[in-house]
PDB file of C-alpha atoms and ligand atoms in Angstrom:
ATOM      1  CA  UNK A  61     -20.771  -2.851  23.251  1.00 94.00           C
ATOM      2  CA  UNK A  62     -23.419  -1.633  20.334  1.00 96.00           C
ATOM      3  CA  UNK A  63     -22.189  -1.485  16.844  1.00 97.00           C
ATOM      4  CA  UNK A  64     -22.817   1.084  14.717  1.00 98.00           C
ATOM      5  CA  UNK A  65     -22.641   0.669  10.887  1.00 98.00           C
ATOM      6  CA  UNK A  66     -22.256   4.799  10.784  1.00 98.00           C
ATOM      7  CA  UNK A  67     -19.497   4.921  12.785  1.00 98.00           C
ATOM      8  CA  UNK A  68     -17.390   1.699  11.337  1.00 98.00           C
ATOM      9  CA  UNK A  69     -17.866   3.692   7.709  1.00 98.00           C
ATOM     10  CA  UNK A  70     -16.977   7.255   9.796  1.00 98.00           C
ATOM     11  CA  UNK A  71     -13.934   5.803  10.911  1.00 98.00           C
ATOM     12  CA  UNK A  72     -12.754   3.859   7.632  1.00 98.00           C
ATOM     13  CA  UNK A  73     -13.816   7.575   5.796  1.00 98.00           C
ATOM     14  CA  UNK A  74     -12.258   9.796   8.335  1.00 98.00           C
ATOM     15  CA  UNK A  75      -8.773   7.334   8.936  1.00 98.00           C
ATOM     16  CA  UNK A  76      -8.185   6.942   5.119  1.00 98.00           C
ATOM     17  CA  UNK A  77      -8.892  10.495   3.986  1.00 98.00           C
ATOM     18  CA  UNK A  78      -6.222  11.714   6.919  1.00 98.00           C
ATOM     19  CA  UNK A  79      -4.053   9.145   5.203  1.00 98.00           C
ATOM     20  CA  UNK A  80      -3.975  10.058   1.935  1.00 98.00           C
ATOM     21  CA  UNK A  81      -4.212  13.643   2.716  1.00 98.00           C
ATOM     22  CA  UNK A  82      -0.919  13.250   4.910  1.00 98.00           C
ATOM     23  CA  UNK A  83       0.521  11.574   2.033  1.00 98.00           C
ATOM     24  CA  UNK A  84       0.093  14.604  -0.877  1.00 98.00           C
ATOM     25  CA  UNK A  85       3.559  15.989  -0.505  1.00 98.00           C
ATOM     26  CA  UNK A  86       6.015  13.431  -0.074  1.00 98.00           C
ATOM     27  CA  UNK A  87       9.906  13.547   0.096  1.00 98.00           C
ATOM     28  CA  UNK A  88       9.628   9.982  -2.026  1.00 99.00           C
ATOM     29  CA  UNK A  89       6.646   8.782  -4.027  1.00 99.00           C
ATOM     30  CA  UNK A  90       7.328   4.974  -4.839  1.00 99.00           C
ATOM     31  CA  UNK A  91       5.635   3.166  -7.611  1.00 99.00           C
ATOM     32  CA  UNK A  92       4.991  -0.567  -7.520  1.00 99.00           C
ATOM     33  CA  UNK A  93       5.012  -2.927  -4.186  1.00 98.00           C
ATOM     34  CA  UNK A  94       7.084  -5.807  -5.601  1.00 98.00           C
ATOM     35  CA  UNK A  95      10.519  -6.485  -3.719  1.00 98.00           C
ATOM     36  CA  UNK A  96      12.364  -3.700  -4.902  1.00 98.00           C
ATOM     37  CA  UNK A  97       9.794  -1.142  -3.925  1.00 99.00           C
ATOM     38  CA  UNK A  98       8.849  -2.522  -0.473  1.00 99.00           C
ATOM     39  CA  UNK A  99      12.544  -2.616   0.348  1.00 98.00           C
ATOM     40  CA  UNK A 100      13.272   0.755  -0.537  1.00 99.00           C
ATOM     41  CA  UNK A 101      10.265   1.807   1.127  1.00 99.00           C
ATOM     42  CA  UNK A 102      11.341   0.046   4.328  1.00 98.00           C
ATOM     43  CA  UNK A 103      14.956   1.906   4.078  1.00 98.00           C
ATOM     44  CA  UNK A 104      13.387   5.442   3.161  1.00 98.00           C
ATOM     45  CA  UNK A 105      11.110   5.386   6.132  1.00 98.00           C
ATOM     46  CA  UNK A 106      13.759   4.193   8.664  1.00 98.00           C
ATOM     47  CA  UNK A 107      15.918   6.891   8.154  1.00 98.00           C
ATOM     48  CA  UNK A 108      12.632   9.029   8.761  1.00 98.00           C
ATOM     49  CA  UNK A 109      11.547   9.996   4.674  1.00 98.00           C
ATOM     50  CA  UNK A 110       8.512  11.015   3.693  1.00 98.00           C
ATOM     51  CA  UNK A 111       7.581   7.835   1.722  1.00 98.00           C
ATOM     52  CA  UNK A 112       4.328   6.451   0.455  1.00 98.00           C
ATOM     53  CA  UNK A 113       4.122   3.232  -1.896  1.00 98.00           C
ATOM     54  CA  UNK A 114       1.579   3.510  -4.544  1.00 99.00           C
ATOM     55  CA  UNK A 115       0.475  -0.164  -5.704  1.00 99.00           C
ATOM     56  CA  UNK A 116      -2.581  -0.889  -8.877  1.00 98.00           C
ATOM     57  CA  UNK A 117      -3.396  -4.468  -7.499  1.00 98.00           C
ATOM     58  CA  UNK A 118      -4.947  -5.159  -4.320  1.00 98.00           C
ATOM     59  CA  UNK A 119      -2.103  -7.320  -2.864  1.00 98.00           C
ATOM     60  CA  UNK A 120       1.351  -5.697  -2.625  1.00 98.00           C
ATOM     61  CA  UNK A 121       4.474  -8.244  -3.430  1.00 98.00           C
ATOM     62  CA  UNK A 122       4.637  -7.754  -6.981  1.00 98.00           C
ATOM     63  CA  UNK A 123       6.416 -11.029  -8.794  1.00 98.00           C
ATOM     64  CA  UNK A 124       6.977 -12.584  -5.175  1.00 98.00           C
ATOM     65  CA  UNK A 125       4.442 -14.382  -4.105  1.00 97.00           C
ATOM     66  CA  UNK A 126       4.279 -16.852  -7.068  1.00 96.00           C
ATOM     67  CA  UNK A 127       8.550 -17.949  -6.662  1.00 96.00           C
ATOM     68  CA  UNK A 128       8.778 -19.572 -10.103  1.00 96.00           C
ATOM     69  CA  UNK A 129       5.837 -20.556 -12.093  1.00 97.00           C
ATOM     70  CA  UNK A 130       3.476 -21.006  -9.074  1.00 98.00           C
ATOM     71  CA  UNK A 131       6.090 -23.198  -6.964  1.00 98.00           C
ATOM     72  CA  UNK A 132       6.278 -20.624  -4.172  1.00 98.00           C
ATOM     73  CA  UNK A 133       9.744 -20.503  -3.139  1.00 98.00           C
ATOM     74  CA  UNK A 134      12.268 -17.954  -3.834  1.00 97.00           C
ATOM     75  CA  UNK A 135      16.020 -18.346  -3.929  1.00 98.00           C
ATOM     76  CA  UNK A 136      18.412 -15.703  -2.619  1.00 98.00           C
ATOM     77  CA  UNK A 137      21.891 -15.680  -3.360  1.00 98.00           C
ATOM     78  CA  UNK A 138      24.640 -14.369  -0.793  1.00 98.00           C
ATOM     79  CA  UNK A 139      25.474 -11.089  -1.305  1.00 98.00           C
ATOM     80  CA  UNK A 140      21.574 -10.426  -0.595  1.00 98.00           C
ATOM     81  CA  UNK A 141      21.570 -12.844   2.718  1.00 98.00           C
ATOM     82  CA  UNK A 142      22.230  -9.892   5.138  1.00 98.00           C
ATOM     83  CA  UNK A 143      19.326  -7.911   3.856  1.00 98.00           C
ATOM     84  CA  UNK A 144      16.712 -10.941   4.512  1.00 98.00           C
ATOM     85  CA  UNK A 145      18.604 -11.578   7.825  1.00 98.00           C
ATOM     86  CA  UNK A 146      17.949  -8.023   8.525  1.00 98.00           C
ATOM     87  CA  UNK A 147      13.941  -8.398   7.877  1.00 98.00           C
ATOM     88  CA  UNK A 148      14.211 -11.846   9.822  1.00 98.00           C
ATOM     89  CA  UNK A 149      12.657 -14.055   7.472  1.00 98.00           C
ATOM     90  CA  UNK A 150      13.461 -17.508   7.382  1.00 98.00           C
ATOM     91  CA  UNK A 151      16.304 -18.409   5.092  1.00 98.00           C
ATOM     92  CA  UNK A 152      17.394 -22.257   4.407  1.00 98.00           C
ATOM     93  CA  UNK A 153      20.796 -22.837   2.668  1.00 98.00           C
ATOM     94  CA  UNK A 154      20.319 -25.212  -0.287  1.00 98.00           C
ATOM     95  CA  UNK A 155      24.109 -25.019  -1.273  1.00 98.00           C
ATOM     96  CA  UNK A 156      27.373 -22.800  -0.964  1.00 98.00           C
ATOM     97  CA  UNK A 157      26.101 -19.200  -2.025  1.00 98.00           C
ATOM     98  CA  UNK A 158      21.975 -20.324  -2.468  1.00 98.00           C
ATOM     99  CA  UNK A 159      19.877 -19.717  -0.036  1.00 98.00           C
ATOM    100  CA  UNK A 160      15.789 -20.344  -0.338  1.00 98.00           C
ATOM    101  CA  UNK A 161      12.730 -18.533   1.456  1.00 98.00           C
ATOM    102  CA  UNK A 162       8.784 -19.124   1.592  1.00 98.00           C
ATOM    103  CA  UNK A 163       7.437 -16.701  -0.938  1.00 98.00           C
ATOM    104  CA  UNK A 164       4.628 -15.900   1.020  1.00 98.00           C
ATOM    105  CA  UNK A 165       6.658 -15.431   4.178  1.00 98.00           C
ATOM    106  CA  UNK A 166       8.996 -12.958   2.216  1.00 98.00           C
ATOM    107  CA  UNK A 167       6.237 -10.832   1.090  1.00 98.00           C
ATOM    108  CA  UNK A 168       4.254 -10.607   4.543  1.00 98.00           C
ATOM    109  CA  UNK A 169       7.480  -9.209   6.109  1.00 98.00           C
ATOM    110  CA  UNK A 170       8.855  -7.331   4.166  1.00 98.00           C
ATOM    111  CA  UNK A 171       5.229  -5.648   3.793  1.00 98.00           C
ATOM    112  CA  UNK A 172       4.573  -5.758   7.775  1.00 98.00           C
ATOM    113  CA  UNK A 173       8.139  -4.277   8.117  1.00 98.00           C
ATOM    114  CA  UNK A 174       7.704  -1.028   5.579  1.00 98.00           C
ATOM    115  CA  UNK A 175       4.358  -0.349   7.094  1.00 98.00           C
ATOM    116  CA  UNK A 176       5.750  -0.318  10.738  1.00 98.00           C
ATOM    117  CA  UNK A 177       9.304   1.651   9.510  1.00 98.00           C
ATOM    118  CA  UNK A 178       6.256   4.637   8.774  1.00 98.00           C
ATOM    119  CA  UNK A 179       5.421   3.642   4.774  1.00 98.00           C
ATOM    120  CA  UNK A 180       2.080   4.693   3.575  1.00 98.00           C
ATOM    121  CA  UNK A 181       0.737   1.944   1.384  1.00 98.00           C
ATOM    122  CA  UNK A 182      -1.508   2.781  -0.712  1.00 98.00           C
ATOM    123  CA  UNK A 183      -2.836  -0.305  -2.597  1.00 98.00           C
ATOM    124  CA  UNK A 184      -6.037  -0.524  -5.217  1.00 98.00           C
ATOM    125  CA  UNK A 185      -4.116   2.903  -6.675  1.00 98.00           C
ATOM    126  CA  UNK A 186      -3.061   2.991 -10.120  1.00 98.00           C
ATOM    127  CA  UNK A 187      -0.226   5.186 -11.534  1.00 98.00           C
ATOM    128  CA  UNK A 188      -1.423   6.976 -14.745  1.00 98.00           C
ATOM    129  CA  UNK A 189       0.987   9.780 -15.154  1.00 98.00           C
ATOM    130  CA  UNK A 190       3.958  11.869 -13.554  1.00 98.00           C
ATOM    131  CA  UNK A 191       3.518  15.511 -12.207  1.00 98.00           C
ATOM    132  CA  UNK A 192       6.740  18.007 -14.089  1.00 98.00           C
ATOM    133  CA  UNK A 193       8.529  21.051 -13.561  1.00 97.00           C
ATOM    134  CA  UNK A 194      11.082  22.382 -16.177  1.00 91.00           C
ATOM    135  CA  UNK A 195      12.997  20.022 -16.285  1.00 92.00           C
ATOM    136  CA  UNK A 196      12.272  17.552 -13.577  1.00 97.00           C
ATOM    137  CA  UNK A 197       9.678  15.076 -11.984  1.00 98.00           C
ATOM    138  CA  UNK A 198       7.618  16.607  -9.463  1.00 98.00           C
ATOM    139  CA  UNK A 199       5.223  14.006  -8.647  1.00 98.00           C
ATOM    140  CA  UNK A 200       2.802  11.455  -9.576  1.00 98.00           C
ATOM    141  CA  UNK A 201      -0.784  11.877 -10.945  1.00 98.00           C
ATOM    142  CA  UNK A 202      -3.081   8.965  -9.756  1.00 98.00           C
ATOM    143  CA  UNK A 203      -6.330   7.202  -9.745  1.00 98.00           C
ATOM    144  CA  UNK A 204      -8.164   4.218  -8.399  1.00 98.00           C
ATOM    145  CA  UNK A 205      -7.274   1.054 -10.317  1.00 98.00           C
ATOM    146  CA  UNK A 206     -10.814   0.329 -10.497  1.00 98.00           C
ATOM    147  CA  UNK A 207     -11.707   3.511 -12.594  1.00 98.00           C
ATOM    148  CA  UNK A 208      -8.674   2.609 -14.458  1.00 98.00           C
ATOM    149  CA  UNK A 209     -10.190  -1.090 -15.384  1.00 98.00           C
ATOM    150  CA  UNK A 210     -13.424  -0.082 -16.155  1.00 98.00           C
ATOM    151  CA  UNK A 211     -12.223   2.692 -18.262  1.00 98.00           C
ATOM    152  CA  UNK A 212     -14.256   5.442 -16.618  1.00 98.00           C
ATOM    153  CA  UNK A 213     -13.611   8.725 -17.311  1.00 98.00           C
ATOM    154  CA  UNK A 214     -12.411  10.264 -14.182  1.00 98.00           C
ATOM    155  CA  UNK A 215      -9.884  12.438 -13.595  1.00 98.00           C
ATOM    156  CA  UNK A 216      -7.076  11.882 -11.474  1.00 98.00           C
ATOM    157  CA  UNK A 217      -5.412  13.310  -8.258  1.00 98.00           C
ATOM    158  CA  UNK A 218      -1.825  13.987  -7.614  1.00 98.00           C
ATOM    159  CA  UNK A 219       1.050  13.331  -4.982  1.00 98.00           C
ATOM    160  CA  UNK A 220       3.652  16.042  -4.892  1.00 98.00           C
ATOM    161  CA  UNK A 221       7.133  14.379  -4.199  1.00 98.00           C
ATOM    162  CA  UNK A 222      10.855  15.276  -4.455  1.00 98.00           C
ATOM    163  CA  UNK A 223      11.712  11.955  -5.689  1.00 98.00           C
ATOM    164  CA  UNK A 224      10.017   9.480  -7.826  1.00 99.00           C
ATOM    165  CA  UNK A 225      11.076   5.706  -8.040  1.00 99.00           C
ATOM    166  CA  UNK A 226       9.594   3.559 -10.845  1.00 99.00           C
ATOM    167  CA  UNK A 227       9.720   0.079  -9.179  1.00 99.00           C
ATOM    168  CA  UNK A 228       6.882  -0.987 -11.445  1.00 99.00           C
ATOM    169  CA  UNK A 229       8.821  -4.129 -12.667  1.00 98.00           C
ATOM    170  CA  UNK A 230       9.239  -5.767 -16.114  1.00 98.00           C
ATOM    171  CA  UNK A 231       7.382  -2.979 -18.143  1.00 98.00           C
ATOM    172  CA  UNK A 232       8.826   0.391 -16.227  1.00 98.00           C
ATOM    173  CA  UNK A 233       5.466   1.541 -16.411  1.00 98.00           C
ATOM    174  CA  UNK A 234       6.194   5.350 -15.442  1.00 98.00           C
ATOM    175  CA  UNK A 235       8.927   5.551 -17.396  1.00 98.00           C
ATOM    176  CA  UNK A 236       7.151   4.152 -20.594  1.00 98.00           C
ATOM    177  CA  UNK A 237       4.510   6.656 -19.772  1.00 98.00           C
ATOM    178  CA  UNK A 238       6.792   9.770 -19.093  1.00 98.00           C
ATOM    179  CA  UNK A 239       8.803   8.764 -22.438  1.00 98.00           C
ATOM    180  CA  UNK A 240       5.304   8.537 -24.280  1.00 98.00           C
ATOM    181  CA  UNK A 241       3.987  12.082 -22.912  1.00 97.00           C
ATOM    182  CA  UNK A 242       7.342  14.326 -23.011  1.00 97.00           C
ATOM    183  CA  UNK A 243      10.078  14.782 -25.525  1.00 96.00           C
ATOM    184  CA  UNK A 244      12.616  13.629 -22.590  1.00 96.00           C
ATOM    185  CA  UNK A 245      15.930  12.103 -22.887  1.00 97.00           C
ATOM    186  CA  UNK A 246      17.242   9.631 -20.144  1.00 98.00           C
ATOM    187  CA  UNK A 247      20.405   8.938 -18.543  1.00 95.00           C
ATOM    188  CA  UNK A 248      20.454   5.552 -20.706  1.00 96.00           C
ATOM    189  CA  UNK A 249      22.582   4.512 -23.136  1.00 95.00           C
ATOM    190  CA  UNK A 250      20.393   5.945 -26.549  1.00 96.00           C
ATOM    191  CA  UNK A 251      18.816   8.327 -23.864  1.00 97.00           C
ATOM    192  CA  UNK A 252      15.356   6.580 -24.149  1.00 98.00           C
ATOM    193  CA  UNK A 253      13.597   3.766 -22.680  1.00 98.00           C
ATOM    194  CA  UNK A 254      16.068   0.645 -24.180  1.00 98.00           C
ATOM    195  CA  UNK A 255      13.680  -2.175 -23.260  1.00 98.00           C
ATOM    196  CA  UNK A 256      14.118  -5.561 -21.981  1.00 97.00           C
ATOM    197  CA  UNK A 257      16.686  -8.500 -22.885  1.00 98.00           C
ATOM    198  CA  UNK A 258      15.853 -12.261 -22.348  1.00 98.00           C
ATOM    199  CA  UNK A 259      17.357 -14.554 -19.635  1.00 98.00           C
ATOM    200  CA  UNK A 260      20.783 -13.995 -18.274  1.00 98.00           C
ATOM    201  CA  UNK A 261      20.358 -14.416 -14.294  1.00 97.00           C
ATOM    202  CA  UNK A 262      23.815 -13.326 -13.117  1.00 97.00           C
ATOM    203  CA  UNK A 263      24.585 -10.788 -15.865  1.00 98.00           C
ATOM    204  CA  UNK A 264      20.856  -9.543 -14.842  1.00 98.00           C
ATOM    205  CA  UNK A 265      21.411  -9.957 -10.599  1.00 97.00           C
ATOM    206  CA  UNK A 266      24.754  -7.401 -11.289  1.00 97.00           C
ATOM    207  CA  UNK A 267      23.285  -5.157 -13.657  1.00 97.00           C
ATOM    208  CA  UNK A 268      20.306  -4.230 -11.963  1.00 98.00           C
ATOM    209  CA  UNK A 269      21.938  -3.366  -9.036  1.00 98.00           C
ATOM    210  CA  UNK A 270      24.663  -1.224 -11.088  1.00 98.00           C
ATOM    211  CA  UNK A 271      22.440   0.489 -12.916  1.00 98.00           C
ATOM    212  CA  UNK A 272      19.824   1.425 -10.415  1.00 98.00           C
ATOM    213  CA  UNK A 273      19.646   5.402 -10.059  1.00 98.00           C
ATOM    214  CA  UNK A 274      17.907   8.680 -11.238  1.00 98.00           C
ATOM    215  CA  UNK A 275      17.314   7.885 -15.290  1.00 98.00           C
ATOM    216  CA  UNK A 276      16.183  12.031 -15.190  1.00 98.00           C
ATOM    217  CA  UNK A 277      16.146  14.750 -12.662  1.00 98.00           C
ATOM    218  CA  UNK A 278      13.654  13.286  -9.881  1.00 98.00           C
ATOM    219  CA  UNK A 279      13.092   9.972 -11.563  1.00 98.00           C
ATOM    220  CA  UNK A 280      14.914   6.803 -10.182  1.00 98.00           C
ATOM    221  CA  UNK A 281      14.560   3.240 -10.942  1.00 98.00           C
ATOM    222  CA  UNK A 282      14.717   0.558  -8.941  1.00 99.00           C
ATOM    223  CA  UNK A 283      14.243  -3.470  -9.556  1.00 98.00           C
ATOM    224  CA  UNK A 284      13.177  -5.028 -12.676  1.00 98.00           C
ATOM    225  CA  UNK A 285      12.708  -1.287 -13.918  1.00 98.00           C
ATOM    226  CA  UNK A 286      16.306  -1.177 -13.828  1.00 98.00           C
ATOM    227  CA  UNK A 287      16.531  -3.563 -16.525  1.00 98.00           C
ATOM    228  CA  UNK A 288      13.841  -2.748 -18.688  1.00 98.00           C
ATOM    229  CA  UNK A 289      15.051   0.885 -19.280  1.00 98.00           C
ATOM    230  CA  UNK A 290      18.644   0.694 -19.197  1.00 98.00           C
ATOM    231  CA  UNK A 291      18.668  -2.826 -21.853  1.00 97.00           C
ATOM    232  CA  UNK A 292      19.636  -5.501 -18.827  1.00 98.00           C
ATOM    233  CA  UNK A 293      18.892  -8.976 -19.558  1.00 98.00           C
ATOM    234  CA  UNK A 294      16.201 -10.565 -17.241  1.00 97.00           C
ATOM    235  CA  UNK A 295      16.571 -12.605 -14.307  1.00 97.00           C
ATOM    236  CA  UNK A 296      13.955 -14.984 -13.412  1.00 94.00           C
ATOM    237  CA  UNK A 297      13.122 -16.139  -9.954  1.00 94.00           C
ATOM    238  CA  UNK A 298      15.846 -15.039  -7.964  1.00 97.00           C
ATOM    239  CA  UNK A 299      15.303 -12.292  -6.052  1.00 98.00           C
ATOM    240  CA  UNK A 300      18.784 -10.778  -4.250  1.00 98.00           C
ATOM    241  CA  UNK A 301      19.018  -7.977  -7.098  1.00 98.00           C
ATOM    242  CA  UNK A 302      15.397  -7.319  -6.442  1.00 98.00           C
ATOM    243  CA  UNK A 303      16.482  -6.350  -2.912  1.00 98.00           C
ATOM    244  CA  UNK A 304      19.735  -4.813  -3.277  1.00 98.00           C
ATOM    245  CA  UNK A 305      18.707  -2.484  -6.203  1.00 98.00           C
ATOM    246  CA  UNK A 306      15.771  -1.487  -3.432  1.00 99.00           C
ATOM    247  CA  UNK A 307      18.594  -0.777  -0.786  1.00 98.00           C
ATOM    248  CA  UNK A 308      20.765   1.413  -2.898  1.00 99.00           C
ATOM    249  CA  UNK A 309      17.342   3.080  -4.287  1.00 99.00           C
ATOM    250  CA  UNK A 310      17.121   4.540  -0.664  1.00 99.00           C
ATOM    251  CA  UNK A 311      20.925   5.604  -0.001  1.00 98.00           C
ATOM    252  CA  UNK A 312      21.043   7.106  -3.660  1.00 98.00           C
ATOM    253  CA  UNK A 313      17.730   9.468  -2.175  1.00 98.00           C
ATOM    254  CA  UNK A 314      19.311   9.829   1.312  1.00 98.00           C
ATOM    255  CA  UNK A 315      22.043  10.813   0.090  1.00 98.00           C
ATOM    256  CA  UNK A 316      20.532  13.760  -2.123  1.00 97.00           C
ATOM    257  CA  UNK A 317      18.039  14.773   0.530  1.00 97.00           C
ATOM    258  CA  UNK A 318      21.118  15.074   2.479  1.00 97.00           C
ATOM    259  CA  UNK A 319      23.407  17.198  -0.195  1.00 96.00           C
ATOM    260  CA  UNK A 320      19.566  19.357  -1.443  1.00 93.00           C
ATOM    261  CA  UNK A 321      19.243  20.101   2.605  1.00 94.00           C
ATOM    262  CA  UNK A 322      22.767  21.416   3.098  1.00 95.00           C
ATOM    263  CA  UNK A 323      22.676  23.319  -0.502  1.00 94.00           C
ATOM    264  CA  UNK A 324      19.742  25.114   1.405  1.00 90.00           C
ATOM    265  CA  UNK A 325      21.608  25.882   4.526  1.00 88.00           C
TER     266      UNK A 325
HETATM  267  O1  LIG B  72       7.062  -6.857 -10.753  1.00 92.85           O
HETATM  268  P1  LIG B  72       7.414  -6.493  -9.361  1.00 92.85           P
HETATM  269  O2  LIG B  72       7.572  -7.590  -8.387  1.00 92.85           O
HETATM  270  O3  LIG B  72       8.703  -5.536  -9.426  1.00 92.85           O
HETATM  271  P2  LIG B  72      10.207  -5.658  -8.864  1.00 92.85           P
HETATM  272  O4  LIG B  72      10.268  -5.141  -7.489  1.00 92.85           O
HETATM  273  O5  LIG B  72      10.489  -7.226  -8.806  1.00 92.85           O
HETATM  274  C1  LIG B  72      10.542  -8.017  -9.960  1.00 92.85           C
HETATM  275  C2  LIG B  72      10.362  -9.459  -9.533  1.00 92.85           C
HETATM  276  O6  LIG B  72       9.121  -9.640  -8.899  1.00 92.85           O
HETATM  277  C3  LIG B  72      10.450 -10.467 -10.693  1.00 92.85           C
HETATM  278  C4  LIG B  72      11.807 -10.579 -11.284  1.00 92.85           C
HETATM  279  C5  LIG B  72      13.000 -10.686 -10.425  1.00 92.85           C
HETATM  280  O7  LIG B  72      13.124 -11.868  -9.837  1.00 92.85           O
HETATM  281  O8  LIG B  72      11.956 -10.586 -12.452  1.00 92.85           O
HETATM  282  O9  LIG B  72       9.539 -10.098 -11.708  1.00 92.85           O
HETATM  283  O10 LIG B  72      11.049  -5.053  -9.887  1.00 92.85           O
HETATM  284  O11 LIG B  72       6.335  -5.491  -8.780  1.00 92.85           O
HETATM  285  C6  LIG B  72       5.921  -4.381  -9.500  1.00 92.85           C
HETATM  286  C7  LIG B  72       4.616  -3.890  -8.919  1.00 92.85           C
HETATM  287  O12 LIG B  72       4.273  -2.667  -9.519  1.00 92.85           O
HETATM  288  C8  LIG B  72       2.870  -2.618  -9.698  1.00 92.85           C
HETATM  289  C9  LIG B  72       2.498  -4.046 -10.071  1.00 92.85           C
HETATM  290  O13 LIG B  72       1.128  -4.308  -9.805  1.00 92.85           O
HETATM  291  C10 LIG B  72       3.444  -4.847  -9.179  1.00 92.85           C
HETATM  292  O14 LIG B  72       2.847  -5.201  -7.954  1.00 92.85           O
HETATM  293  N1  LIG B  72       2.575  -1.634 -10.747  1.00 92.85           N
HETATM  294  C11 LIG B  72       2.906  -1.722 -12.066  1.00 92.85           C
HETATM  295  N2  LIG B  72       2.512  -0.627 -12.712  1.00 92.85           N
HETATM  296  C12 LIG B  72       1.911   0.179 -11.795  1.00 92.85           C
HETATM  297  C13 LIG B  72       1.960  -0.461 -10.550  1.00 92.85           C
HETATM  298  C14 LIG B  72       1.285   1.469 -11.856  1.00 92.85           C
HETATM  299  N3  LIG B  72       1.203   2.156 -12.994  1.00 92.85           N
HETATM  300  N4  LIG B  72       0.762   1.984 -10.711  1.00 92.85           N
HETATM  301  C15 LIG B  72       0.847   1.309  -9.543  1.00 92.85           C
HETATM  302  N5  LIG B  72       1.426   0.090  -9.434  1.00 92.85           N
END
C-alpha cells in the first residue's frame, strides 16, 4: 500500500473534529482524569450518558501513576475491592482489609475501560472557566493547555452540559475558578470554597465519599475535590475513596437525569 502524508493528517483532522464536535452538548462534562474522574466516567457511559472527560496534561491518571512519592504502587482498602475487581485489575492482599495494585496497571484500565464504556477523552485540554444560566452551571468554557502555558491570548470554546463534575483534585480547580468569577454560594458549610486540611487518611477515605455531590445547581464534586471544598482532611496514597466518590458521582447524575426526564414527561 502507498502512504499518503495528506490523507494520515485528513483523517487525524476529519476523526478529531467529528469528535469534539459530537462532544459540544453533553449530558455530563467531567473535569480532571485522575481516579475519581475516570471512574465516574466509566459508570456515566455504561449506563449510556453523554460523557466526555476533559484532562490539561497529556497523560490522563491524575495522582495515580506515581503511588506514593514515585514508588508506584497503590493500596486499596476493602470497601473499594469490588470496584477494582469490577475493572479486573490485579489486586494482591498485603493484610486483612489492604489490598495493593501496580499504579501503572490501575491507570491503563481504568483509562482503556472509560474509553470502551463510550467516554470521550479529551486530553491536552485545559479547563479555564464554567458556562452559567441563572442560577446554574451550564457548561464548561475550554482551551488547549498549550495556549494556556504559553499564555497566548486566545479565546476559548465551550461544551454545553447538564452536569458538571470538578474531579480536578487537590486544588478544585473549577470550583476555585467559579467562586473567583461569580458572587455564588455553595452547598458547604460557610457556603464557599473551605479549602484543604492536612493528613487524616481514614477521616479523609469517609469524608470524601460522604460529601461527594452537587456543591451548586449543575456543579458536583467528585475525589480529592471533595475535600478541598467541603474542609476534609487529605488522604495520601490510598486510593478506595478516590474510586468510590467516582461511583456515587455517577448514581448521584443517574439518578437526576432519571427524576429531570420524568419531570418532563
Ligand atoms: O489529582 P487527581 O488524581 O484527582 P482525583 O481523582 O485523585 C486524587 C488522587 O490522585 C490523590 C489523592 C488520593 O489518594 O490525594 O491526589 O481527585 O487528578 C486530577 C486531574 O485533573 C486535571 C489534572 O491534570 C489531573 O490529571 N486537571 C486539574 N485542573 C484541570 C485539569 C483543569 N482546569 N482542566 C483540565 N484538567
Amino acid at each position: 500500500m502507498k502512504l499518503d502524508e495528506i490523507t494520515v493528517s485528513r483523517a487525524i483532522l476529519s476523526r478529531f473534529s467529528q469528535k469534539l464536535g459530537d462532544s459540544l452538548d453533553l449530558d455530563v462534562a467531567i473535569v480532571g482524569a485522575g481516579p475519581s474522574g475516570l471512574v465516574a466516567s466509566y459508570y456515566l457511559a455504561k449506563a449510556n450518558a453523554r460523557v466526555a472527560l476533559f484532562e490539561r496534561k497529556l497523560s490522563v491518571g491524575g495522582g495515580m501513576w506515581g503511588g506514593g512519592m514515585l514508588f508506584n504502587e497503590i493500596v486499596i482498602q476493602e470497601e473499594a475491592k469490588r470496584i477494582v475487581d469490577e475493572f479486573g485489575i490485579s489486586l494482591q492482599k498485603f493484610q486483612e482489609g489492604y489490598y495493593t495494585a501496580d499504579s501503572v496497571e490501575a491507570v491503563s484500565t481504568f483509562c482503556a475501560a472509560a474509553c470502551r464504556a463510550g467516554v470521550r477523552i479529551f486530553n491536552g485540554i485545559s479547563v479555564e472557566d464554567l458556562m452559567v444560566r441563572e442560577n446554574s452551571v451550564a457548561g464548561l468554557v475550554i482551551n488547549w493547555t498549550a495556549v494556556e502555558m504559553a499564555g497566548l491570548h486566545v479565546d476559548p470554546l465551550a461544551v454545553r452540559a447538564k452536569f458538571v463534575v470538578d474531579a480536578t483534585g487537590h486544588p478544585a480547580e473549577v470550583v476555585q475558578v467559579f467562586q473567583r468569577k461569580n458572587p455564588v454560594r455553595f452547598n458547604t458549610s460557610s457556603g464557599k470554597f473551605v479549602g484543604e486540611r492536612s493528613l487524616w487518611a481514614e477521616e479523609a477515605e469517609i469524608s470524601t465519599v460522604e460529601n461527594t455531590g452537587e456543591i451548586y445547581p449543575g456543579l458536583f464534586i467528585a475525589g480529592m475535590a471533595v475535600n478541598a471544598t467541603r474542609g476534609g482532611f487529605r488522604m495520601g496514597p490510598i486510593f478506595g475513596g478516590m474510586l468510590l466518590s467516582g461511583e456515587k458521582t455517577a448514581k448521584l447524575i443517574l439518578d437526576r437525569m432519571r427524576l429531570d426526564k420524568e419531570k418532563k414527561n
